[in-house]
């Protein structure tokens, strides 16, 4: 029966290119499907109204994008961007905290689009701890990356979803549809941030070109990603730092956060594109920092790591839970933490009923677990040098001690159905070949 188990595991629980999640086992999915069309990528066709050269984003456009606020900043209080990579962790830039001496003045707004009117989808959290990279260098901006642990986990909703962070099996340079977004200045001269989230399409730029003499002449590190346009005009700017550089997966409908906005010479200048910290480069650092948290038990115990995609829970979605009489961030951790999955009346890998909320299933495309036969399933990347289930040695990645529920919670099909199916296949094979195939 061993081959059967292996087959079932490989086929149904394909390991992804390094994701961790807890919003129903999903990351990188946008709540609404947005069709920018190829025209968005022909330079100049994307609304050139004003990030710099971008346009106002629609609600819930980038549901993992967060705004870091500082109580002393006038106006909206916006300080930097960030990406929610776990219900209790935000990935951002280390330099955002260069001038912050008291982290308790920083708070995080999640699920907002317009900062002055965050709306009912927004949640606020304070910072339990800041972990900046130990080798962050202010002078040359090396290792410009940081993690914030939130005081309480956020509740996932159509407005709040997790970002996917790529491990080393993803070929980032081959990703084509990339975007930046943030509440930063809409021009290099503007001193204020933007109230409405701005977004813009960008191209990934070869590091060698980016580091060449007329460009950044040697200032770019191998842990950076450059993105923008040789001609300039569209770019991130002051206030966008810490936010994500995001690229759509080449096969599926989800996005990877491949960069953290770090710096640039001016904004939107020719041959001086935005410089981003590569999340792929720091994948292990991110995992290690999250795992090393002294609060780890509380924050990670209930998580399932490394499997993607999984099917969201059919019976109850976190935001459908019992009416919140008290905002979740005000309550002390209760006997059952708010992020613990509700009692499973139906196994989590059962297909959701037809009434599932629209964000799990972009209207025009098929859900991830019923791919059209022509395309490959998400766990078989055609271009990967090695299949994703031949992950780098375990020593590279600290893994939580798996529990039996961790093991199965991302299988999208009921086990008994699978066993039945494969037993039938086995019987058939026996009939055809007349030999024992177990
Ligand atoms: N350092 C800036 C910030 O703190 C981000 C600048 C990005 N610059 C650029 N040209 N892309 O918000």
mmCIF file with all atom_site columns, N, CA, C and O in Angstrom, residues 406-425:
data_model
loop_
_atom_site.group_PDB
_atom_site.id
_atom_site.type_symbol
_atom_site.label_atom_id
_atom_site.label_alt_id
_atom_site.label_comp_id
_atom_site.label_asym_id
_atom_site.label_entity_id
_atom_site.label_seq_id
_atom_site.pdbx_PDB_ins_code
_atom_site.Cartn_x
_atom_site.Cartn_y
_atom_site.Cartn_z
_atom_site.occupancy
_atom_site.B_iso_or_equiv
_atom_site.pdbx_formal_charge
_atom_site.auth_seq_id
_atom_site.auth_comp_id
_atom_site.auth_asym_id
_atom_site.auth_atom_id
_atom_site.pdbx_PDB_model_num
ATOM 1  N N  . UNK A 1 406 ? -1.881  18.397 10.814  1.00 0.00 ? 406 UNK A N  1
ATOM 2  C CA . UNK A 1 406 ? -1.075  19.192 9.880   1.00 0.00 ? 406 UNK A CA 1
ATOM 3  C C  . UNK A 1 406 ? -0.889  18.426 8.586   1.00 0.00 ? 406 UNK A C  1
ATOM 4  O O  . UNK A 1 406 ? -0.923  18.961 7.506   1.00 0.00 ? 406 UNK A O  1
ATOM 5  N N  . UNK A 1 407 ? -0.654  17.125 8.751   1.00 0.00 ? 407 UNK A N  1
ATOM 6  C CA . UNK A 1 407 ? -0.320  16.325 7.595   1.00 0.00 ? 407 UNK A CA 1
ATOM 7  C C  . UNK A 1 407 ? -1.436  16.269 6.582   1.00 0.00 ? 407 UNK A C  1
ATOM 8  O O  . UNK A 1 407 ? -1.202  16.267 5.401   1.00 0.00 ? 407 UNK A O  1
ATOM 9  N N  . UNK A 1 408 ? -2.654  16.197 7.073   1.00 0.00 ? 408 UNK A N  1
ATOM 10 C CA . UNK A 1 408 ? -3.725  15.957 6.124   1.00 0.00 ? 408 UNK A CA 1
ATOM 11 C C  . UNK A 1 408 ? -4.535  17.194 5.802   1.00 0.00 ? 408 UNK A C  1
ATOM 12 O O  . UNK A 1 408 ? -5.284  17.190 4.861   1.00 0.00 ? 408 UNK A O  1
ATOM 13 N N  . UNK A 1 409 ? -4.361  18.249 6.554   1.00 0.00 ? 409 UNK A N  1
ATOM 14 C CA . UNK A 1 409 ? -5.319  19.332 6.424   1.00 0.00 ? 409 UNK A CA 1
ATOM 15 C C  . UNK A 1 409 ? -5.283  20.015 5.080   1.00 0.00 ? 409 UNK A C  1
ATOM 16 O O  . UNK A 1 409 ? -6.188  20.737 4.749   1.00 0.00 ? 409 UNK A O  1
ATOM 17 N N  . UNK A 1 410 ? -4.242  19.781 4.276   1.00 0.00 ? 410 UNK A N  1
ATOM 18 C CA . UNK A 1 410 ? -4.265  20.456 2.989   1.00 0.00 ? 410 UNK A CA 1
ATOM 19 C C  . UNK A 1 410 ? -4.637  19.527 1.846   1.00 0.00 ? 410 UNK A C  1
ATOM 20 O O  . UNK A 1 410 ? -4.548  19.906 0.707   1.00 0.00 ? 410 UNK A O  1
ATOM 21 N N  . UNK A 1 411 ? -4.987  18.292 2.138   1.00 0.00 ? 411 UNK A N  1
ATOM 22 C CA . UNK A 1 411 ? -5.427  17.408 1.052   1.00 0.00 ? 411 UNK A CA 1
ATOM 23 C C  . UNK A 1 411 ? -6.803  17.843 0.599   1.00 0.00 ? 411 UNK A C  1
ATOM 24 O O  . UNK A 1 411 ? -7.727  17.886 1.395   1.00 0.00 ? 411 UNK A O  1
ATOM 25 N N  . UNK A 1 412 ? -6.924  18.157 -0.687  1.00 0.00 ? 412 UNK A N  1
ATOM 26 C CA . UNK A 1 412 ? -8.225  18.665 -1.119  1.00 0.00 ? 412 UNK A CA 1
ATOM 27 C C  . UNK A 1 412 ? -9.299  17.608 -1.321  1.00 0.00 ? 412 UNK A C  1
ATOM 28 O O  . UNK A 1 412 ? -10.409 17.934 -1.587  1.00 0.00 ? 412 UNK A O  1
ATOM 29 N N  . UNK A 1 413 ? -8.969  16.319 -1.233  1.00 0.00 ? 413 UNK A N  1
ATOM 30 C CA . UNK A 1 413 ? -9.981  15.303 -1.436  1.00 0.00 ? 413 UNK A CA 1
ATOM 31 C C  . UNK A 1 413 ? -10.113 14.439 -0.196  1.00 0.00 ? 413 UNK A C  1
ATOM 32 O O  . UNK A 1 413 ? -9.134  14.198 0.507   1.00 0.00 ? 413 UNK A O  1
ATOM 33 N N  . UNK A 1 414 ? -11.315 13.920 0.034   1.00 0.00 ? 414 UNK A N  1
ATOM 34 C CA . UNK A 1 414 ? -11.480 13.028 1.197   1.00 0.00 ? 414 UNK A CA 1
ATOM 35 C C  . UNK A 1 414 ? -10.626 11.790 1.011   1.00 0.00 ? 414 UNK A C  1
ATOM 36 O O  . UNK A 1 414 ? -10.577 11.221 -0.085  1.00 0.00 ? 414 UNK A O  1
ATOM 37 N N  . UNK A 1 415 ? -9.989  11.361 2.088   1.00 0.00 ? 415 UNK A N  1
ATOM 38 C CA . UNK A 1 415 ? -9.094  10.215 2.011   1.00 0.00 ? 415 UNK A CA 1
ATOM 39 C C  . UNK A 1 415 ? -9.806  8.944  1.560   1.00 0.00 ? 415 UNK A C  1
ATOM 40 O O  . UNK A 1 415 ? -9.300  8.193  0.729   1.00 0.00 ? 415 UNK A O  1
ATOM 41 N N  . UNK A 1 416 ? -11.028 8.734  2.113   1.00 0.00 ? 416 UNK A N  1
ATOM 42 C CA . UNK A 1 416 ? -11.691 7.481  1.787   1.00 0.00 ? 416 UNK A CA 1
ATOM 43 C C  . UNK A 1 416 ? -12.024 7.408  0.299   1.00 0.00 ? 416 UNK A C  1
ATOM 44 O O  . UNK A 1 416 ? -11.942 6.354  -0.328  1.00 0.00 ? 416 UNK A O  1
ATOM 45 N N  . UNK A 1 417 ? -12.343 8.596  -0.297  1.00 0.00 ? 417 UNK A N  1
ATOM 46 C CA . UNK A 1 417 ? -12.621 8.636  -1.742  1.00 0.00 ? 417 UNK A CA 1
ATOM 47 C C  . UNK A 1 417 ? -11.381 8.218  -2.510  1.00 0.00 ? 417 UNK A C  1
ATOM 48 O O  . UNK A 1 417 ? -11.440 7.463  -3.479  1.00 0.00 ? 417 UNK A O  1
ATOM 49 N N  . UNK A 1 418 ? -10.238 8.724  -2.056  1.00 0.00 ? 418 UNK A N  1
ATOM 50 C CA . UNK A 1 418 ? -8.991  8.446  -2.755  1.00 0.00 ? 418 UNK A CA 1
ATOM 51 C C  . UNK A 1 418 ? -8.619  6.977  -2.647  1.00 0.00 ? 418 UNK A C  1
ATOM 52 O O  . UNK A 1 418 ? -8.209  6.340  -3.616  1.00 0.00 ? 418 UNK A O  1
ATOM 53 N N  . UNK A 1 419 ? -8.761  6.471  -1.422  1.00 0.00 ? 419 UNK A N  1
ATOM 54 C CA . UNK A 1 419 ? -8.408  5.059  -1.218  1.00 0.00 ? 419 UNK A CA 1
ATOM 55 C C  . UNK A 1 419 ? -9.290  4.194  -2.097  1.00 0.00 ? 419 UNK A C  1
ATOM 56 O O  . UNK A 1 419 ? -8.831  3.276  -2.780  1.00 0.00 ? 419 UNK A O  1
ATOM 57 N N  . UNK A 1 420 ? -10.627 4.562  -2.160  1.00 0.00 ? 420 UNK A N  1
ATOM 58 C CA . UNK A 1 420 ? -11.562 3.801  -2.974  1.00 0.00 ? 420 UNK A CA 1
ATOM 59 C C  . UNK A 1 420 ? -11.111 3.846  -4.443  1.00 0.00 ? 420 UNK A C  1
ATOM 60 O O  . UNK A 1 420 ? -11.013 2.825  -5.116  1.00 0.00 ? 420 UNK A O  1
ATOM 61 N N  . UNK A 1 421 ? -10.779 5.040  -4.867  1.00 0.00 ? 421 UNK A N  1
ATOM 62 C CA . UNK A 1 421 ? -10.395 5.239  -6.259  1.00 0.00 ? 421 UNK A CA 1
ATOM 63 C C  . UNK A 1 421 ? -9.167  4.403  -6.619  1.00 0.00 ? 421 UNK A C  1
ATOM 64 O O  . UNK A 1 421 ? -9.142  3.669  -7.599  1.00 0.00 ? 421 UNK A O  1
ATOM 65 N N  . UNK A 1 422 ? -8.147  4.497  -5.753  1.00 0.00 ? 422 UNK A N  1
ATOM 66 C CA . UNK A 1 422 ? -6.915  3.791  -6.069  1.00 0.00 ? 422 UNK A CA 1
ATOM 67 C C  . UNK A 1 422 ? -7.061  2.271  -5.907  1.00 0.00 ? 422 UNK A C  1
ATOM 68 O O  . UNK A 1 422 ? -6.401  1.496  -6.577  1.00 0.00 ? 422 UNK A O  1
ATOM 69 N N  . UNK A 1 423 ? -7.967  1.871  -5.001  1.00 0.00 ? 423 UNK A N  1
ATOM 70 C CA . UNK A 1 423 ? -8.203  0.437  -4.877  1.00 0.00 ? 423 UNK A CA 1
ATOM 71 C C  . UNK A 1 423 ? -8.829  -0.075 -6.168  1.00 0.00 ? 423 UNK A C  1
ATOM 72 O O  . UNK A 1 423 ? -8.487  -1.141 -6.675  1.00 0.00 ? 423 UNK A O  1
ATOM 73 N N  . UNK A 1 424 ? -9.755  0.736  -6.715  1.00 0.00 ? 424 UNK A N  1
ATOM 74 C CA . UNK A 1 424 ? -10.379 0.340  -7.981  1.00 0.00 ? 424 UNK A CA 1
ATOM 75 C C  . UNK A 1 424 ? -9.330  0.253  -9.081  1.00 0.00 ? 424 UNK A C  1
ATOM 76 O O  . UNK A 1 424 ? -9.313  -0.687 -9.882  1.00 0.00 ? 424 UNK A O  1
ATOM 77 N N  . UNK A 1 425 ? -8.429  1.220  -9.100  1.00 0.00 ? 425 UNK A N  1
ATOM 78 C CA . UNK A 1 425 ? -7.371  1.218  -10.112 1.00 0.00 ? 425 UNK A CA 1
ATOM 79 C C  . UNK A 1 425 ? -6.532  -0.035 -9.958  1.00 0.00 ? 425 UNK A C  1
ATOM 80 O O  . UNK A 1 425 ? -6.197  -0.725 -10.924 1.00 0.00 ? 425 UNK A O  1
#
